[in-house]
Amino acid sequence: MIEPEIMALVEALADKAAREYLAELAAKHEAAEGARMSLAKMIAAYEESERAIHPLFDDAECPASDRARFAASLLAQVHEHAISIRLLLAMPSPGNRFGTACALMRPILEGLVRGLWILDCATDDQVQERIANDDDAWRPGLGVMSEAVDAALHTDGFYRGLHNRFYNAMCSYTHGGMRVVNNNLTGEAIEPTSTLKEWAAVVSFAHAMDLLATHASLSICSKDEDAQRVLLRAEEVIAAKLDSGV
């Protein structure tokens, strides 16, 4: 028979453990909610920026050439993917959808670089060859295209740098590689491990690429002044991202 004093001690210890556990859960919830609200403010600011840009296309006309329409279609996909990333990470518990959001980063970069390459670098024969080819194997590869875009737009290695730094990681997320696996593994459980800083980095990247695609799309429609304003905004977002260390 257990002595009453021992039983009381066991119950007290159990109560203490329960209280500590509940306090830990509450702290985690508070931290997660704070992170979600911080991310929500960032997303809201980007959406406000987008609403200001959207009317610029009201009177825009895309030239009827194959080059312009092909490039504009690729750039429109960048916008679609950027919106999808925001929607995924704006929902409660963004860590549960972080891997899916990251899977869209590769097609965002590919769509932007390919759109710019078609617009500013490809020969007429290359444009027609790409339109006539039903397979998904782009030639040249994205690295070569990135270098060509940098040379044509005088962007000082910006696009090649994006490719060199991030493309392998993007492929891992898109194809279910180890980055996806590690994103859901802790030492004790199968649960998301991503952080607010990582969520913010993905949202900022998508928004910056979207702005660059929008700049190119406005340029296609000969709305050069509007395009320049959007480009300046893109540069601000990219500079802020670099300053934050993200």
C-alpha atoms as a printed R data frame, in Angstrom:
    type eleno elety resid chain resno      x      y       z
1   ATOM     1    CA   MET     A     1  0.000  0.000   0.000
2   ATOM     2    CA   ILE     A     2  1.354  3.425  -0.961
3   ATOM     3    CA   GLU     A     3  1.713  5.810   1.937
4   ATOM     4    CA   PRO     A     4 -0.567  8.887   1.713
5   ATOM     5    CA   GLU     A     5  2.441 11.201   1.905
6   ATOM     6    CA   ILE     A     6  4.073  9.485  -1.062
7   ATOM     7    CA   MET     A     7  0.834  9.567  -3.054
8   ATOM     8    CA   ALA     A     8  0.438 13.287  -2.337
9   ATOM     9    CA   LEU     A     9  3.999 13.912  -3.511
10  ATOM    10    CA   VAL     A    10  3.424 11.946  -6.723
11  ATOM    11    CA   GLU     A    11  0.229 13.900  -7.413
12  ATOM    12    CA   ALA     A    12  1.994 17.204  -6.741
13  ATOM    13    CA   LEU     A    13  4.809 16.305  -9.108
14  ATOM    14    CA   ALA     A    14  2.300 15.225 -11.747
15  ATOM    15    CA   ASP     A    15  0.417 18.494 -11.365
16  ATOM    16    CA   LYS     A    16  3.655 20.439 -11.691
17  ATOM    17    CA   ALA     A    17  4.644 18.521 -14.826
18  ATOM    18    CA   ALA     A    18  1.204 19.102 -16.307
19  ATOM    19    CA   ARG     A    19  1.363 22.817 -15.560
20  ATOM    20    CA   GLU     A    20  4.836 23.085 -17.074
21  ATOM    21    CA   TYR     A    21  3.699 21.172 -20.145
22  ATOM    22    CA   LEU     A    22  0.652 23.391 -20.594
23  ATOM    23    CA   ALA     A    23  2.783 26.501 -20.101
24  ATOM    24    CA   GLU     A    24  5.209 25.252 -22.741
25  ATOM    25    CA   LEU     A    25  2.344 24.637 -25.163
26  ATOM    26    CA   ALA     A    26  0.948 28.104 -24.485
27  ATOM    27    CA   ALA     A    27  4.354 29.699 -25.100
28  ATOM    28    CA   LYS     A    28  4.747 27.816 -28.375
29  ATOM    29    CA   HIS     A    29  1.271 28.866 -29.456
30  ATOM    30    CA   GLU     A    30  1.966 32.501 -28.584
31  ATOM    31    CA   ALA     A    31  5.245 32.458 -30.505
32  ATOM    32    CA   ALA     A    32  3.604 30.798 -33.504
33  ATOM    33    CA   GLU     A    33  0.747 33.299 -33.476
34  ATOM    34    CA   GLY     A    34  3.194 36.210 -33.278
35  ATOM    35    CA   ALA     A    35  5.159 34.828 -36.218
36  ATOM    36    CA   ARG     A    36  1.976 34.320 -38.221
37  ATOM    37    CA   MET     A    37  0.837 37.893 -37.591
38  ATOM    38    CA   SER     A    38  4.252 39.266 -38.589
39  ATOM    39    CA   LEU     A    39  4.116 37.276 -41.813
40  ATOM    40    CA   ALA     A    40  0.522 38.382 -42.405
41  ATOM    41    CA   LYS     A    41  1.592 42.037 -42.256
42  ATOM    42    CA   MET     A    42  4.304 41.403 -44.852
43  ATOM    43    CA   ILE     A    43  1.873 39.595 -47.142
44  ATOM    44    CA   ALA     A    44 -0.715 42.365 -46.737
45  ATOM    45    CA   ALA     A    45  1.878 44.979 -47.720
46  ATOM    46    CA   TYR     A    46  2.828 43.009 -50.831
47  ATOM    47    CA   GLU     A    47 -0.826 42.561 -51.779
48  ATOM    48    CA   GLU     A    48 -1.396 46.299 -51.418
49  ATOM    49    CA   SER     A    49  1.554 46.907 -53.733
50  ATOM    50    CA   GLU     A    50  0.077 44.486 -56.236
51  ATOM    51    CA   ARG     A    51 -3.322 46.196 -56.135
52  ATOM    52    CA   ALA     A    52 -1.620 49.468 -57.013
53  ATOM    53    CA   ILE     A    53  0.157 47.859 -59.963
54  ATOM    54    CA   HIS     A    54 -2.769 45.915 -61.421
55  ATOM    55    CA   PRO     A    55 -4.559 48.949 -62.975
56  ATOM    56    CA   LEU     A    56 -1.430 49.690 -65.011
57  ATOM    57    CA   PHE     A    57 -2.470 46.846 -67.301
58  ATOM    58    CA   ASP     A    58 -6.009 48.144 -67.900
59  ATOM    59    CA   ASP     A    59 -5.072 49.877 -71.151
60  ATOM    60    CA   ALA     A    60 -2.059 47.714 -71.985
61  ATOM    61    CA   GLU     A    61 -1.866 45.951 -75.337
62  ATOM    62    CA   CYS     A    62  0.511 43.086 -75.971
63  ATOM    63    CA   PRO     A    63  2.062 43.085 -79.455
64  ATOM    64    CA   ALA     A    64  0.820 40.306 -81.708
65  ATOM    65    CA   SER     A    65  4.288 38.851 -82.363
66  ATOM    66    CA   ASP     A    66  5.086 35.285 -81.336
67  ATOM    67    CA   ARG     A    67  8.054 36.499 -79.301
68  ATOM    68    CA   ALA     A    68  6.033 38.997 -77.261
69  ATOM    69    CA   ARG     A    69  3.078 36.690 -76.626
70  ATOM    70    CA   PHE     A    70  5.288 33.734 -75.696
71  ATOM    71    CA   ALA     A    71  7.330 35.830 -73.277
72  ATOM    72    CA   ALA     A    72  4.214 37.424 -71.767
73  ATOM    73    CA   SER     A    73  2.692 33.989 -71.176
74  ATOM    74    CA   LEU     A    74  5.781 32.793 -69.309
75  ATOM    75    CA   LEU     A    75  5.885 35.969 -67.217
76  ATOM    76    CA   ALA     A    76  2.193 35.600 -66.357
77  ATOM    77    CA   GLN     A    77  2.984 32.202 -64.825
78  ATOM    78    CA   VAL     A    78  5.477 33.885 -62.500
79  ATOM    79    CA   HIS     A    79  2.665 36.098 -61.216
80  ATOM    80    CA   GLU     A    80  0.368 33.100 -60.747
81  ATOM    81    CA   HIS     A    81  2.960 31.162 -58.744
82  ATOM    82    CA   ALA     A    82  3.785 34.193 -56.578
83  ATOM    83    CA   ILE     A    83  0.119 34.592 -55.648
84  ATOM    84    CA   SER     A    84 -0.079 30.876 -54.822
85  ATOM    85    CA   ILE     A    85  2.896 31.120 -52.466
86  ATOM    86    CA   ARG     A    86  1.272 34.005 -50.614
87  ATOM    87    CA   LEU     A    87 -2.002 32.105 -50.299
88  ATOM    88    CA   LEU     A    88 -0.247 29.020 -48.943
89  ATOM    89    CA   LEU     A    89  1.742 30.887 -46.307
90  ATOM    90    CA   ALA     A    90 -1.086 33.254 -45.350
91  ATOM    91    CA   MET     A    91 -3.112 30.343 -43.980
92  ATOM    92    CA   PRO     A    92 -2.889 29.256 -40.317
93  ATOM    93    CA   SER     A    93  0.191 27.185 -39.436
94  ATOM    94    CA   PRO     A    94  2.255 28.232 -42.484
95  ATOM    95    CA   GLY     A    95  4.950 25.741 -41.561
96  ATOM    96    CA   ASN     A    96  2.589 22.958 -42.632
97  ATOM    97    CA   ARG     A    97  2.647 24.289 -46.196
98  ATOM    98    CA   PHE     A    98  6.205 25.597 -46.373
99  ATOM    99    CA   GLY     A    99  7.478 22.725 -48.515
100 ATOM   100    CA   THR     A   100  4.668 23.184 -51.024
101 ATOM   101    CA   ALA     A   101  5.370 26.919 -51.208
102 ATOM   102    CA   CYS     A   102  9.068 26.204 -51.783
103 ATOM   103    CA   ALA     A   103  8.177 23.777 -54.581
104 ATOM   104    CA   LEU     A   104  6.874 26.781 -56.548
105 ATOM   105    CA   MET     A   105 10.132 28.724 -56.286
106 ATOM   106    CA   ARG     A   106 11.819 26.787 -59.093
107 ATOM   107    CA   PRO     A   107  9.040 27.411 -61.666
108 ATOM   108    CA   ILE     A   108  9.034 31.075 -60.624
109 ATOM   109    CA   LEU     A   109 12.744 31.436 -61.419
110 ATOM   110    CA   GLU     A   110 12.475 29.340 -64.571
111 ATOM   111    CA   GLY     A   111  9.464 31.276 -65.839
112 ATOM   112    CA   LEU     A   112 11.161 34.616 -65.263
113 ATOM   113    CA   VAL     A   113 14.505 33.698 -66.829
114 ATOM   114    CA   ARG     A   114 12.914 31.909 -69.790
115 ATOM   115    CA   GLY     A   115 10.488 34.771 -70.368
116 ATOM   116    CA   LEU     A   116 13.315 37.304 -70.377
117 ATOM   117    CA   TRP     A   117 15.438 35.072 -72.596
118 ATOM   118    CA   ILE     A   118 12.649 34.696 -75.149
119 ATOM   119    CA   LEU     A   119 12.013 38.434 -75.034
120 ATOM   120    CA   ASP     A   120 15.561 39.780 -75.166
121 ATOM   121    CA   CYS     A   121 17.993 37.036 -76.167
122 ATOM   122    CA   ALA     A   122 16.549 34.298 -78.376
123 ATOM   123    CA   THR     A   123 16.894 34.491 -82.137
124 ATOM   124    CA   ASP     A   124 13.761 34.340 -84.274
125 ATOM   125    CA   ASP     A   125 14.627 30.746 -85.177
126 ATOM   126    CA   GLN     A   126 15.001 29.802 -81.497
127 ATOM   127    CA   VAL     A   127 11.616 31.334 -80.684
128 ATOM   128    CA   GLN     A   128  9.916 29.395 -83.467
129 ATOM   129    CA   GLU     A   129 11.749 26.190 -82.561
130 ATOM   130    CA   ARG     A   130 10.614 26.499 -78.962
131 ATOM   131    CA   ILE     A   131  7.001 27.162 -79.983
132 ATOM   132    CA   ALA     A   132  7.010 24.186 -82.355
133 ATOM   133    CA   ASN     A   133  8.586 21.820 -79.810
134 ATOM   134    CA   ASP     A   134  6.025 20.034 -77.643
135 ATOM   135    CA   ASP     A   135  8.496 18.572 -75.150
136 ATOM   136    CA   ASP     A   136  9.531 20.346 -71.961
137 ATOM   137    CA   ALA     A   137 13.292 20.173 -72.501
138 ATOM   138    CA   TRP     A   138 14.434 23.776 -72.846
139 ATOM   139    CA   ARG     A   139 17.625 24.427 -74.756
140 ATOM   140    CA   PRO     A   140 19.888 26.043 -73.809
141 ATOM   141    CA   GLY     A   141 19.751 25.262 -70.105
142 ATOM   142    CA   LEU     A   142 18.738 27.734 -67.420
143 ATOM   143    CA   GLY     A   143 22.324 28.569 -66.460
144 ATOM   144    CA   VAL     A   144 23.208 29.564 -70.019
145 ATOM   145    CA   MET     A   145 19.969 31.510 -70.335
146 ATOM   146    CA   SER     A   146 20.716 33.339 -67.081
147 ATOM   147    CA   GLU     A   147 24.098 34.460 -68.384
148 ATOM   148    CA   ALA     A   148 22.542 35.616 -71.654
149 ATOM   149    CA   VAL     A   149 19.853 37.593 -69.818
150 ATOM   150    CA   ASP     A   150 22.472 39.251 -67.603
151 ATOM   151    CA   ALA     A   151 24.452 40.246 -70.686
152 ATOM   152    CA   ALA     A   152 21.400 41.580 -72.527
153 ATOM   153    CA   LEU     A   153 19.958 43.510 -69.576
154 ATOM   154    CA   HIS     A   154 23.290 44.543 -68.016
155 ATOM   155    CA   THR     A   155 22.260 43.076 -64.659
156 ATOM   156    CA   ASP     A   156 25.793 42.349 -63.455
157 ATOM   157    CA   GLY     A   157 25.390 38.599 -62.933
158 ATOM   158    CA   PHE     A   158 22.129 38.890 -60.980
159 ATOM   159    CA   TYR     A   159 20.256 36.070 -62.719
160 ATOM   160    CA   ARG     A   160 23.279 33.798 -62.956
161 ATOM   161    CA   GLY     A   161 23.819 34.415 -59.248
162 ATOM   162    CA   LEU     A   162 20.253 33.352 -58.443
163 ATOM   163    CA   HIS     A   163 20.760 30.196 -60.468
164 ATOM   164    CA   ASN     A   164 24.099 29.344 -58.859
165 ATOM   165    CA   ARG     A   165 22.983 30.005 -55.278
166 ATOM   166    CA   PHE     A   166 19.469 28.613 -55.179
167 ATOM   167    CA   TYR     A   167 18.622 26.357 -58.107
168 ATOM   168    CA   ASN     A   168 19.778 23.058 -56.594
169 ATOM   169    CA   ALA     A   169 17.782 23.731 -53.430
170 ATOM   170    CA   MET     A   170 14.750 24.687 -55.516
171 ATOM   171    CA   CYS     A   171 15.003 21.403 -57.429
172 ATOM   172    CA   SER     A   172 15.113 19.485 -54.149
173 ATOM   173    CA   TYR     A   173 11.857 21.054 -52.987
174 ATOM   174    CA   THR     A   174 10.152 20.664 -56.360
175 ATOM   175    CA   HIS     A   175 11.093 16.995 -56.731
176 ATOM   176    CA   GLY     A   176 10.602 15.877 -53.127
177 ATOM   177    CA   GLY     A   177 14.292 15.701 -52.263
178 ATOM   178    CA   MET     A   178 16.012 15.717 -48.892
179 ATOM   179    CA   ARG     A   179 15.193 19.358 -48.191
180 ATOM   180    CA   VAL     A   180 11.516 18.423 -48.104
181 ATOM   181    CA   VAL     A   181 12.247 15.476 -45.834
182 ATOM   182    CA   ASN     A   182 14.420 17.499 -43.457
183 ATOM   183    CA   ASN     A   183 11.799 20.240 -43.336
184 ATOM   184    CA   ASN     A   184  9.487 17.798 -41.552
185 ATOM   185    CA   LEU     A   185 11.905 16.070 -39.209
186 ATOM   186    CA   THR     A   186 12.867 16.934 -35.662
187 ATOM   187    CA   GLY     A   187 14.754 14.818 -33.186
188 ATOM   188    CA   GLU     A   188 11.503 13.657 -31.637
189 ATOM   189    CA   ALA     A   189  8.668 13.909 -34.144
190 ATOM   190    CA   ILE     A   190  7.490 14.370 -37.709
191 ATOM   191    CA   GLU     A   191  6.575 18.051 -37.670
192 ATOM   192    CA   PRO     A   192  7.508 21.250 -39.539
193 ATOM   193    CA   THR     A   193 10.852 22.796 -38.655
194 ATOM   194    CA   SER     A   194 10.718 25.967 -40.778
195 ATOM   195    CA   THR     A   195 10.855 29.401 -39.164
196 ATOM   196    CA   LEU     A   196  9.360 32.851 -39.642
197 ATOM   197    CA   LYS     A   197 12.615 33.985 -41.260
198 ATOM   198    CA   GLU     A   198 12.328 31.213 -43.837
199 ATOM   199    CA   TRP     A   199  8.645 31.925 -44.530
200 ATOM   200    CA   ALA     A   200  9.428 35.612 -44.990
201 ATOM   201    CA   ALA     A   201 12.338 34.798 -47.314
202 ATOM   202    CA   VAL     A   202 10.126 32.721 -49.610
203 ATOM   203    CA   VAL     A   203  7.361 35.348 -49.713
204 ATOM   204    CA   SER     A   204  9.889 38.137 -50.384
205 ATOM   205    CA   PHE     A   205 11.615 36.145 -53.126
206 ATOM   206    CA   ALA     A   206  8.311 35.412 -54.850
207 ATOM   207    CA   HIS     A   207  7.247 39.057 -54.640
208 ATOM   208    CA   ALA     A   208 10.563 40.329 -56.010
209 ATOM   209    CA   MET     A   209 10.478 37.900 -58.946
210 ATOM   210    CA   ASP     A   210  6.853 38.849 -59.585
211 ATOM   211    CA   LEU     A   211  7.791 42.532 -59.728
212 ATOM   212    CA   LEU     A   212 10.610 41.797 -62.176
213 ATOM   213    CA   ALA     A   213  8.190 39.819 -64.340
214 ATOM   214    CA   THR     A   214  5.672 42.663 -64.129
215 ATOM   215    CA   HIS     A   215  8.359 45.137 -65.205
216 ATOM   216    CA   ALA     A   216  9.111 43.012 -68.257
217 ATOM   217    CA   SER     A   217  5.411 42.580 -69.054
218 ATOM   218    CA   LEU     A   218  4.827 46.337 -68.955
219 ATOM   219    CA   SER     A   219  7.874 46.829 -71.174
220 ATOM   220    CA   ILE     A   220  6.400 44.408 -73.713
221 ATOM   221    CA   CYS     A   221  3.312 46.635 -73.814
222 ATOM   222    CA   SER     A   222  5.489 49.764 -74.282
223 ATOM   223    CA   LYS     A   223  4.476 51.183 -70.900
224 ATOM   224    CA   ASP     A   224  8.038 52.173 -70.163
225 ATOM   225    CA   GLU     A   225  7.441 54.760 -67.428
226 ATOM   226    CA   ASP     A   226  5.220 52.397 -65.459
227 ATOM   227    CA   ALA     A   227  7.717 49.596 -66.034
228 ATOM   228    CA   GLN     A   228 10.519 51.718 -64.607
229 ATOM   229    CA   ARG     A   229  8.531 52.483 -61.450
230 ATOM   230    CA   VAL     A   230  7.859 48.786 -60.931
231 ATOM   231    CA   LEU     A   231 11.545 48.003 -61.474
232 ATOM   232    CA   LEU     A   232 12.508 50.513 -58.788
233 ATOM   233    CA   ARG     A   233 10.083 48.824 -56.410
234 ATOM   234    CA   ALA     A   234 11.592 45.428 -57.229
235 ATOM   235    CA   GLU     A   235 15.058 46.769 -56.474
236 ATOM   236    CA   GLU     A   236 13.813 48.072 -53.103
237 ATOM   237    CA   VAL     A   237 12.411 44.653 -52.173
238 ATOM   238    CA   ILE     A   238 15.619 42.899 -53.237
239 ATOM   239    CA   ALA     A   239 17.789 45.393 -51.335
240 ATOM   240    CA   ALA     A   240 15.672 44.989 -48.190
241 ATOM   241    CA   LYS     A   241 15.971 41.219 -48.493
242 ATOM   242    CA   LEU     A   242 19.756 41.446 -48.749
243 ATOM   243    CA   ASP     A   243 19.985 43.890 -45.826
244 ATOM   244    CA   SER     A   244 17.965 41.544 -43.631
245 ATOM   245    CA   GLY     A   245 20.389 38.718 -44.324
246 ATOM   246    CA   VAL     A   246 17.575 36.511 -45.600
